[in-house]
Coordinates of C-alpha atoms in Angstrom, one line a residue:
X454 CA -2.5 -41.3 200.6
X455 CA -4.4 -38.7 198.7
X456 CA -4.4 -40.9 195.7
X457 CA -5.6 -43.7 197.4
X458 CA -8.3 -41.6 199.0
X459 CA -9.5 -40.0 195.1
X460 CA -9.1 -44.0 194.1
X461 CA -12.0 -45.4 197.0
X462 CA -14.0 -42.1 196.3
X463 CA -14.3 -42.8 192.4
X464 CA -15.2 -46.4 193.5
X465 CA -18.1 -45.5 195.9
X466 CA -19.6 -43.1 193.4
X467 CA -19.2 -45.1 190.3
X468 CA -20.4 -49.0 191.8
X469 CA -23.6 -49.8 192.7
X470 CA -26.9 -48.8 190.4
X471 CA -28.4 -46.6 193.2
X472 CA -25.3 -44.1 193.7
X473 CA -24.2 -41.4 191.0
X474 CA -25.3 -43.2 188.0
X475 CA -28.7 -43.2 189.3
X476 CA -28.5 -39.2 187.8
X477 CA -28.2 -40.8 185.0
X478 CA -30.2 -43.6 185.0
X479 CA -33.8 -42.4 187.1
X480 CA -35.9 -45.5 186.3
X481 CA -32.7 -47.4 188.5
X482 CA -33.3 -44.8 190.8
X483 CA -37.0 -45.8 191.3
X484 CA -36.9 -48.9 191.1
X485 CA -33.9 -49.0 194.0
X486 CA -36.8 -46.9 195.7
X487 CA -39.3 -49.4 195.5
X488 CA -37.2 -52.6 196.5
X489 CA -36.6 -50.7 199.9
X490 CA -40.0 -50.1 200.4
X491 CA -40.7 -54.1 199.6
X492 CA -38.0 -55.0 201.7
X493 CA -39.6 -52.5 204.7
X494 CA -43.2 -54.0 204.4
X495 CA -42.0 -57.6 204.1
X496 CA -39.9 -57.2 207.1
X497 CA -42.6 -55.2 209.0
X498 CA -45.3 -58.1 208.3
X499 CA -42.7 -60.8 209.4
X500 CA -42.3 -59.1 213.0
X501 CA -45.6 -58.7 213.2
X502 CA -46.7 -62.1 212.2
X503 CA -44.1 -63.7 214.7
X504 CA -45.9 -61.5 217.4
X505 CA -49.1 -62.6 216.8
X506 CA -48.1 -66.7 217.1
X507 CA -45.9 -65.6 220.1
X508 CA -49.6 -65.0 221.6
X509 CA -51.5 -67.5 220.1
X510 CA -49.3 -70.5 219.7
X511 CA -47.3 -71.1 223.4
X512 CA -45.6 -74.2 222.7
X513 CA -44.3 -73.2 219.2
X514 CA -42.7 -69.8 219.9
X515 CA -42.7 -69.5 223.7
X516 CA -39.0 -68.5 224.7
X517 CA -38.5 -70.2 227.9
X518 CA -39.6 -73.2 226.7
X519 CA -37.0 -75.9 226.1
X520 CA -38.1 -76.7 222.7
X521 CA -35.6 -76.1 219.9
X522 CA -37.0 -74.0 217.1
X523 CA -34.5 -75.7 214.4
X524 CA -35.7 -79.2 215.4
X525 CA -39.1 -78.5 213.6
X526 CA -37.5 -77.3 210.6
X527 CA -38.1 -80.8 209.2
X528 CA -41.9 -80.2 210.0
X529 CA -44.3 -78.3 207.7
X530 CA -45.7 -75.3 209.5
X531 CA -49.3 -75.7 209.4
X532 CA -49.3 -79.3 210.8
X533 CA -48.2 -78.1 213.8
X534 CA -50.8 -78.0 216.8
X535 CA -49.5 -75.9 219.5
X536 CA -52.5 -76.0 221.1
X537 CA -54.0 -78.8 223.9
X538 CA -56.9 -79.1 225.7
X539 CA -58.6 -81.4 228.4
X540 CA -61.0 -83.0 226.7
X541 CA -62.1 -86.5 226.7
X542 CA -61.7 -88.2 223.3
X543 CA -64.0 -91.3 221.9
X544 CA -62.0 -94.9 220.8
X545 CA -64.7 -94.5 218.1
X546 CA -67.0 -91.9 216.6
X547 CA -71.0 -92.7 216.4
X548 CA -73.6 -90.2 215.2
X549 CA -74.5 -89.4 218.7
X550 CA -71.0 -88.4 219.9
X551 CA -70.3 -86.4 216.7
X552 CA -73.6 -84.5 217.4
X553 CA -72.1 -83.9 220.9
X554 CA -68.9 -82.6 219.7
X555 CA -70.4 -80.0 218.0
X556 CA -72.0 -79.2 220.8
X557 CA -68.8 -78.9 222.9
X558 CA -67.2 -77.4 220.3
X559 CA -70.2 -74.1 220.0
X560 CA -70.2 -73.7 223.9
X561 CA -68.1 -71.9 226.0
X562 CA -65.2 -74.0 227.6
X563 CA -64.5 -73.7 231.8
X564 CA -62.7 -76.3 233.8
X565 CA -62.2 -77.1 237.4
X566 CA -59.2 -78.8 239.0
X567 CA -59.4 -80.1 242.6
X568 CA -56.5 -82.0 244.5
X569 CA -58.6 -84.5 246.2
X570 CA -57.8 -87.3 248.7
X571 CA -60.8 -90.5 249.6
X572 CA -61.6 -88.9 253.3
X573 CA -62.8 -86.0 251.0
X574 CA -64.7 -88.0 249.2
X575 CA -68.9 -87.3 249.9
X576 CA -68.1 -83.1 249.8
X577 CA -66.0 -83.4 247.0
X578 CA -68.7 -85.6 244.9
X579 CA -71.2 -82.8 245.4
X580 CA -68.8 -80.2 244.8
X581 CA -68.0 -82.3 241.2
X582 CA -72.1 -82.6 240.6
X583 CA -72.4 -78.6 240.9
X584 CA -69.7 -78.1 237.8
X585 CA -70.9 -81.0 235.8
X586 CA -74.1 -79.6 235.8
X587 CA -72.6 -76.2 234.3
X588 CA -70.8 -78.1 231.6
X589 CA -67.5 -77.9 232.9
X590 CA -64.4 -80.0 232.1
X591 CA -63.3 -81.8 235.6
X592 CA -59.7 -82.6 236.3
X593 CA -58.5 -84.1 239.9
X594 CA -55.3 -84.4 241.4
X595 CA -54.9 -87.7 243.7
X596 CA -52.8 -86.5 246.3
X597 CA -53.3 -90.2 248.1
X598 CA -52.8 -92.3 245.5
X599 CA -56.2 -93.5 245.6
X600 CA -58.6 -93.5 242.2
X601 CA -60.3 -97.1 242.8
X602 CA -61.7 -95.5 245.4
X603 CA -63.7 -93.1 243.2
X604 CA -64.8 -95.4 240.6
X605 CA -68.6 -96.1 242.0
X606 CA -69.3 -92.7 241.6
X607 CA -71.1 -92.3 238.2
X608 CA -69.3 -88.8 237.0
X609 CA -66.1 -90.2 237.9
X610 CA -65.7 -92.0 233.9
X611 CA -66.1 -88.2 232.9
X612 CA -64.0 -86.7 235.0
X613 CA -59.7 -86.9 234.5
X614 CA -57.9 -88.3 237.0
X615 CA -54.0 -87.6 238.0
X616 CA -51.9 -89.0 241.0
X617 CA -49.3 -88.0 242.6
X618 CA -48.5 -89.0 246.0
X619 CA -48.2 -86.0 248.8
X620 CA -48.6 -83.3 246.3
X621 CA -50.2 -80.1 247.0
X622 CA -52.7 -78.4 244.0
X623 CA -49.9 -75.8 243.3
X624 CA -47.4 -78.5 242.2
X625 CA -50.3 -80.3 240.4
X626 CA -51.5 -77.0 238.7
X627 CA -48.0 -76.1 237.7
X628 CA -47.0 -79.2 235.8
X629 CA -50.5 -80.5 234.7
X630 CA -52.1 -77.1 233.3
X631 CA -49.9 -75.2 231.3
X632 CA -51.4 -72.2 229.4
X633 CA -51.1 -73.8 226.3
X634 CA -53.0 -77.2 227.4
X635 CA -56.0 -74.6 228.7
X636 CA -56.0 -72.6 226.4
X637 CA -59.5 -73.3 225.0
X638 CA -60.9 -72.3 228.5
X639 CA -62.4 -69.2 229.4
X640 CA -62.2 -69.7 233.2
X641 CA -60.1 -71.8 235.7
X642 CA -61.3 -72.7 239.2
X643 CA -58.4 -74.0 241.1
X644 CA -60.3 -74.8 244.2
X645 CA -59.4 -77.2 247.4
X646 CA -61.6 -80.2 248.1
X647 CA -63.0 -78.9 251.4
X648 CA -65.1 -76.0 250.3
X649 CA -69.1 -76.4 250.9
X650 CA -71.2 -75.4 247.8
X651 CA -74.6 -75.8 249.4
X652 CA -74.9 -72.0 248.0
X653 CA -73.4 -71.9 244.7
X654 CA -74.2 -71.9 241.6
X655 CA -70.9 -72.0 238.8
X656 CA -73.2 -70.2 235.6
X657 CA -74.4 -67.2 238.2
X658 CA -71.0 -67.0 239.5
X659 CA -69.4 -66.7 235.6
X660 CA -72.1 -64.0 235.1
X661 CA -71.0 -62.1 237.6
X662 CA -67.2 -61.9 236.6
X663 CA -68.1 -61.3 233.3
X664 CA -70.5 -58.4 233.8
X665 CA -68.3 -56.8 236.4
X666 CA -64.4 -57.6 234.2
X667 CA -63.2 -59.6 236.9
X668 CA -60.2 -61.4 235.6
X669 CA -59.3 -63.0 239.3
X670 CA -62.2 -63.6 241.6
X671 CA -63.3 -66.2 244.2
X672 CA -66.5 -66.8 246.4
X673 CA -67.1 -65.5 249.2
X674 CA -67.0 -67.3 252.8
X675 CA -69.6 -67.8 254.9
X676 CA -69.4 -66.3 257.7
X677 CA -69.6 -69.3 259.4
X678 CA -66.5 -70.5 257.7
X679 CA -63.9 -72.3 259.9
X680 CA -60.8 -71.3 257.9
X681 CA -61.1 -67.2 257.5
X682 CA -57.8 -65.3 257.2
X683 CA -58.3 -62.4 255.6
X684 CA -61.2 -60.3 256.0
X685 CA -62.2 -59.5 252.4
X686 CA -63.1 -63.0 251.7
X687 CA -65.9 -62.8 254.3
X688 CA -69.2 -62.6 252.5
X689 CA -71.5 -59.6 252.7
X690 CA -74.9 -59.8 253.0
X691 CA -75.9 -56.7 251.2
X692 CA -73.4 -56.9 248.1
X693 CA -73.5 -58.8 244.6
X694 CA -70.0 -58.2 245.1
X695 CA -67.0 -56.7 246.5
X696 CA -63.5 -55.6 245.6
X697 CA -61.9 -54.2 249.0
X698 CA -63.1 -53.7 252.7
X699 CA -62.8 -51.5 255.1
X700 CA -62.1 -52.8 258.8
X701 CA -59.1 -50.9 261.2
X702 CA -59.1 -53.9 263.8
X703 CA -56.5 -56.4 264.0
X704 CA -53.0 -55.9 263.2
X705 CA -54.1 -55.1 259.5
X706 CA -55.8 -51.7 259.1
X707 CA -58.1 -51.6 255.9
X708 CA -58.7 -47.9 256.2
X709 CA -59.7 -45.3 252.9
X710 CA -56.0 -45.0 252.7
X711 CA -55.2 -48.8 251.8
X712 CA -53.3 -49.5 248.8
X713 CA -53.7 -53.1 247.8
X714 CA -53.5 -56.6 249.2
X715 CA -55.3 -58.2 251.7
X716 CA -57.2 -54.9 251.5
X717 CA -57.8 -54.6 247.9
X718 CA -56.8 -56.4 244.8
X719 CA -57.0 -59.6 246.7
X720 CA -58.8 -63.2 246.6
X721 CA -56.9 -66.2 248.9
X722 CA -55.1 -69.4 247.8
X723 CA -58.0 -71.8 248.9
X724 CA -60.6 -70.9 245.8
X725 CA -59.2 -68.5 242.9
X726 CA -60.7 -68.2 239.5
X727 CA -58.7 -67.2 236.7
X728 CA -59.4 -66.1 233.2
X729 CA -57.6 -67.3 230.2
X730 CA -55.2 -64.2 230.3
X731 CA -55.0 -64.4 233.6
X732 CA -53.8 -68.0 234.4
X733 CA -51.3 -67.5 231.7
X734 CA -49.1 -64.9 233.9
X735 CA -50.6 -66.7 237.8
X736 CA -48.8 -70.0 235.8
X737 CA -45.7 -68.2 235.0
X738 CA -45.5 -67.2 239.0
X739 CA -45.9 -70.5 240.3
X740 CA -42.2 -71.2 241.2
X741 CA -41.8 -75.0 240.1
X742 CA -39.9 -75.7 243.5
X743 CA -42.1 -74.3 246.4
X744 CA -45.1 -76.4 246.1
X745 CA -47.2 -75.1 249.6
X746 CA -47.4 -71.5 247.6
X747 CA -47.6 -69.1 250.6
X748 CA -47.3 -65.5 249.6
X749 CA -48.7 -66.2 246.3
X750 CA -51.5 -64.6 246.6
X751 CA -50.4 -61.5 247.8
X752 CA -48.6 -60.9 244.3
X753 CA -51.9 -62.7 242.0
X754 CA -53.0 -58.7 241.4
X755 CA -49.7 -58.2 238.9
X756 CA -51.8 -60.7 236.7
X757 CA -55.1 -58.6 236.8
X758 CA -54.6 -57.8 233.2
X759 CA -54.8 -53.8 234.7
X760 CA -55.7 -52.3 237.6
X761 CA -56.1 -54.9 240.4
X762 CA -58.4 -53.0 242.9
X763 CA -60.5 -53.4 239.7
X764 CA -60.0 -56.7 238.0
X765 CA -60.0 -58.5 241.3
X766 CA -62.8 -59.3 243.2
X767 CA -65.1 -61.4 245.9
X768 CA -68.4 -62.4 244.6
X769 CA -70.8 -62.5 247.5
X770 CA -74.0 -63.7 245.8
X771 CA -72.6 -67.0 245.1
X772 CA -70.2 -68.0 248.0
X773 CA -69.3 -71.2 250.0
X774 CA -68.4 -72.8 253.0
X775 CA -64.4 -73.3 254.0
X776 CA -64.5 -76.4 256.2
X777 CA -60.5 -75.8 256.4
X778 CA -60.5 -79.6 257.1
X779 CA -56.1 -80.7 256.8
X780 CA -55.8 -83.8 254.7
X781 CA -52.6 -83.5 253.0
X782 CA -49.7 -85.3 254.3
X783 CA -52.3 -86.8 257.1
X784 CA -53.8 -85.6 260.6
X785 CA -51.5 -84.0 263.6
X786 CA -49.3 -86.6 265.4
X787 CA -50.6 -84.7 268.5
X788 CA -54.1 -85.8 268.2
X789 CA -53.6 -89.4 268.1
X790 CA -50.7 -89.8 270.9
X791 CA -49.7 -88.4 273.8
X792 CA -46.4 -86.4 274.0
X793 CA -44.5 -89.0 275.7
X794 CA -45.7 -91.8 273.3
X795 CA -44.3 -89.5 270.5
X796 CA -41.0 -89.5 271.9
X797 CA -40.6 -92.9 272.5
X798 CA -41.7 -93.8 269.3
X799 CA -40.3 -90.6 267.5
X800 CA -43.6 -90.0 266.1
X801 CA -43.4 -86.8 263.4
X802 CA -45.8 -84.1 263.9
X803 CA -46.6 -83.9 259.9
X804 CA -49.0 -81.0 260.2
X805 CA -46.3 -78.9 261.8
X806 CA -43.4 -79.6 259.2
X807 CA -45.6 -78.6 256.7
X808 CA -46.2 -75.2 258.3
X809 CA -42.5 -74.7 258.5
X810 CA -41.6 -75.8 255.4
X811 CA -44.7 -73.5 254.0
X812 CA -43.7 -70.6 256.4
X813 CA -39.7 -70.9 254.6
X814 CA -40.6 -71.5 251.4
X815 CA -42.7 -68.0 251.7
X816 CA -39.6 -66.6 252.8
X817 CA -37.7 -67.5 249.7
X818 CA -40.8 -66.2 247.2
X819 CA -40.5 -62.8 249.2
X820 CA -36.3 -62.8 248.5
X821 CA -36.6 -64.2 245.0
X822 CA -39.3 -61.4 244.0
X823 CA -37.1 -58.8 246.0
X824 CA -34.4 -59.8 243.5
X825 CA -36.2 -60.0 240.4
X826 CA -37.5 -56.9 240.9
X827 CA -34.0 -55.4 241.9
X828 CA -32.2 -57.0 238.8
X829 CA -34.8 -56.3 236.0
X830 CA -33.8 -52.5 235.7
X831 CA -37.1 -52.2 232.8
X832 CA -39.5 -53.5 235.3
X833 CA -41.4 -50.4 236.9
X834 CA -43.9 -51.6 239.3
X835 CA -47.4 -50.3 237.8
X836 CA -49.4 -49.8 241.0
X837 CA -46.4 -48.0 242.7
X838 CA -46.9 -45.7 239.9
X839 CA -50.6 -45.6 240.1
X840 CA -50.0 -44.8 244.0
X841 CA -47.9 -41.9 243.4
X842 CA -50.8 -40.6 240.6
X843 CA -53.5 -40.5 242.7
X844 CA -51.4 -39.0 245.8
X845 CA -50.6 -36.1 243.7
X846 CA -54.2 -36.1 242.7
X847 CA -55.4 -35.7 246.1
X848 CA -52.9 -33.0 247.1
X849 CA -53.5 -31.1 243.8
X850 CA -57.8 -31.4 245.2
X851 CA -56.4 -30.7 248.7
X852 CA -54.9 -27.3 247.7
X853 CA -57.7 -26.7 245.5
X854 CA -60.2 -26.7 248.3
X855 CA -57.8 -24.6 250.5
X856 CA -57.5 -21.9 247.9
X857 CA -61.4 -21.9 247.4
X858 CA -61.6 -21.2 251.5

């Protein structure tokens, strides 16, 4: 055993150039020395470089996507375009439409995507009008099947048109406007069609969120508003803008002591605005099976890109109407009929299946984030954190004060 112990030691000091011989031999010693360092900076770079396209190419390097990396190995790399966009393309060029793709192409980008049905039709066309005006790209989502019906209105040719029958603008948003297809846009305004816009204007509205680093926002409601849930949406007459309120009535007390949504760090489901950063994690949260997205909204402040009682807000400058007018899936069977005409001809009240399946798919976001958060043992919830900071701060001020009495 000895010998064969003195035999594998005399191996390991007399192979390999950068062992003893290296005493002998310095320049072998040096240049070992600087084929480590190559090998360190080369590997560095790659890591760095595959972080970089992680960011800025979606489709390419995304790991949940379903895309196998080996089956564009037969692909040079800088063909590919992981990148989409929008955008309406000409059969044929002219001078006039190359002119105006340069244009496009030196202006900021900003699109808005309705789900639309025909009995929406006159306050959807001046909702449409407003945007247009500002240079946005327009996408809407058919949720009755009906585009014919849209065709005599002279935007429409500009606009892009997708159907889907009995779909609601979360299913829509979640298979039609991936990152990576909206990537070239600053802003996303994922509105529903029944919003009055008598008092808003989109470019003072963008000015706003930029000035103030909103990354989520939404307009405020007129007071007036038929569909109000929460009270932070409600417009205030005396603010450009707002990002919580304070109000103890109702079962929800908004007091100095509030800690996030509906009281800060909140906008609703019926008119969000996103920035580019920002729809990229709101997209990621849409859960592809529970299309009514209830409960959503109360988690939209983890994609703030920061602190959410700072990157979300209301803008109460430029705010609009909610009609809260019920298309989807059509009107109430109780309207139309009488109870005992529904049960003889076992008439289904739509309006209320749709609240129960909303009200149990928000229980299954509320158990599926329960367990997500239990099973990812990395994931620290930031603004728990940030809760316990400023609670110590306080009592640190508290005892402060007492010590000065």
């Amino acid at each position: 055993m000895a010998v064969f112990l003195l035999k594998k030691r005399s191996v390991l000091l007399d192979g390999g150039t950068c062992g003893v011989k290296m005493r002998q031999l310095p320049f072998m010693g040096i240049i070992c020395i600087v084929m480590l360092f190559i090998v360190y900076r080369t590997t560095n770079y790659q890591y760095l470089q595959t972080e970089i396209e992680s960011r800025l190419d979606p489709f390419y390097s995304s790991k949940d996507s379903s895309l196998n990396m080996r089956s564009l190995n037969s692909l040079p790399r800088g063909i590919i375009q992981a990148r989409s966009d929008l955008e309406l393309k000409p059969l044929w060029s002219t001078t006039s439409s190359k002119s105006k793709a340069k244009a496009s192409n030196s202006r900021s980008h900003n699109l808005l995507a309705v789900p639309v049905g025909l009995k929406q039709k006159s306050n959807v066309d001046a909702l449409v009008k407003k945007f247009l005006s500002a240079n946005f790209t327009v996408i809407l989502f058919h949720y009755d099947g009906n585009v014919d019906g849209w065709e005599d209105l002279q935007w429409s040719k500009d606009a892009i048109h997708i159907v889907a029958h009995n779909q609601t603008k979360w299913w829509f948003a979640k298979r039609f406007l991936h990152p990576a297809v909206v990537s070239i846009y600053d802003y996303i305004f994922l509105w529903d069609e029944d919003l009055g816009v008598e008092n808003f204007h989109p470019g003072r509205y963008l000015e706003i969120v930029k000035a103030e680093g909103l990354e989520i926002s939404q307009p405020a409601l007129d007071p007036n508003s038929t569909g109000i849930h929460h009270r932070i949406t409600i417009r205030s007459r005396t603010n450009r803008f707002h990002r919580r309120v304070y109000d103890i009535r109702g079962s929800t007390k908004c007091s100095e002591e509030s800690e996030g949504p509906p009281c800060s760090g909140f906008v609703e489901g019926m008119a969000p605005v996103f920035s580019r950063s920002a729809w990229l994690c709101a997209w990621h949260l849409i859960q592809n099976d529970l299309v009514h997205g209830w409960g959503m909204d109360m988690k939209l402040g983890y994609c703030a890109q920061g602190d959410r009682s700072k990157k979300v807000g209301v803008v109460d400058s430029e705010y609009v109407v909610h009609q809260s007018i019920q298309t989807l899936g059509g009107q109430s069977s109780k309207k139309d009929t009488n109870p005992e005409e529904s049960v003889k001809r076992h008439v289904v009240d739509v309006r209320s299946e749709i609240r129960r399946q909303s009200t149990y798919e928000l229980q299954i976001f509320k158990d599926r984030w329960e367990r997500a958060v239990k099973q990812d043992k990395n994931w620290e919830d930031p603004f728990k954190a940030s809760q316990r900071h400023r609670q110590r701060y306080k009592q640190r001020r508290k005892s402060k004060v007492k010590k000065l009495r």
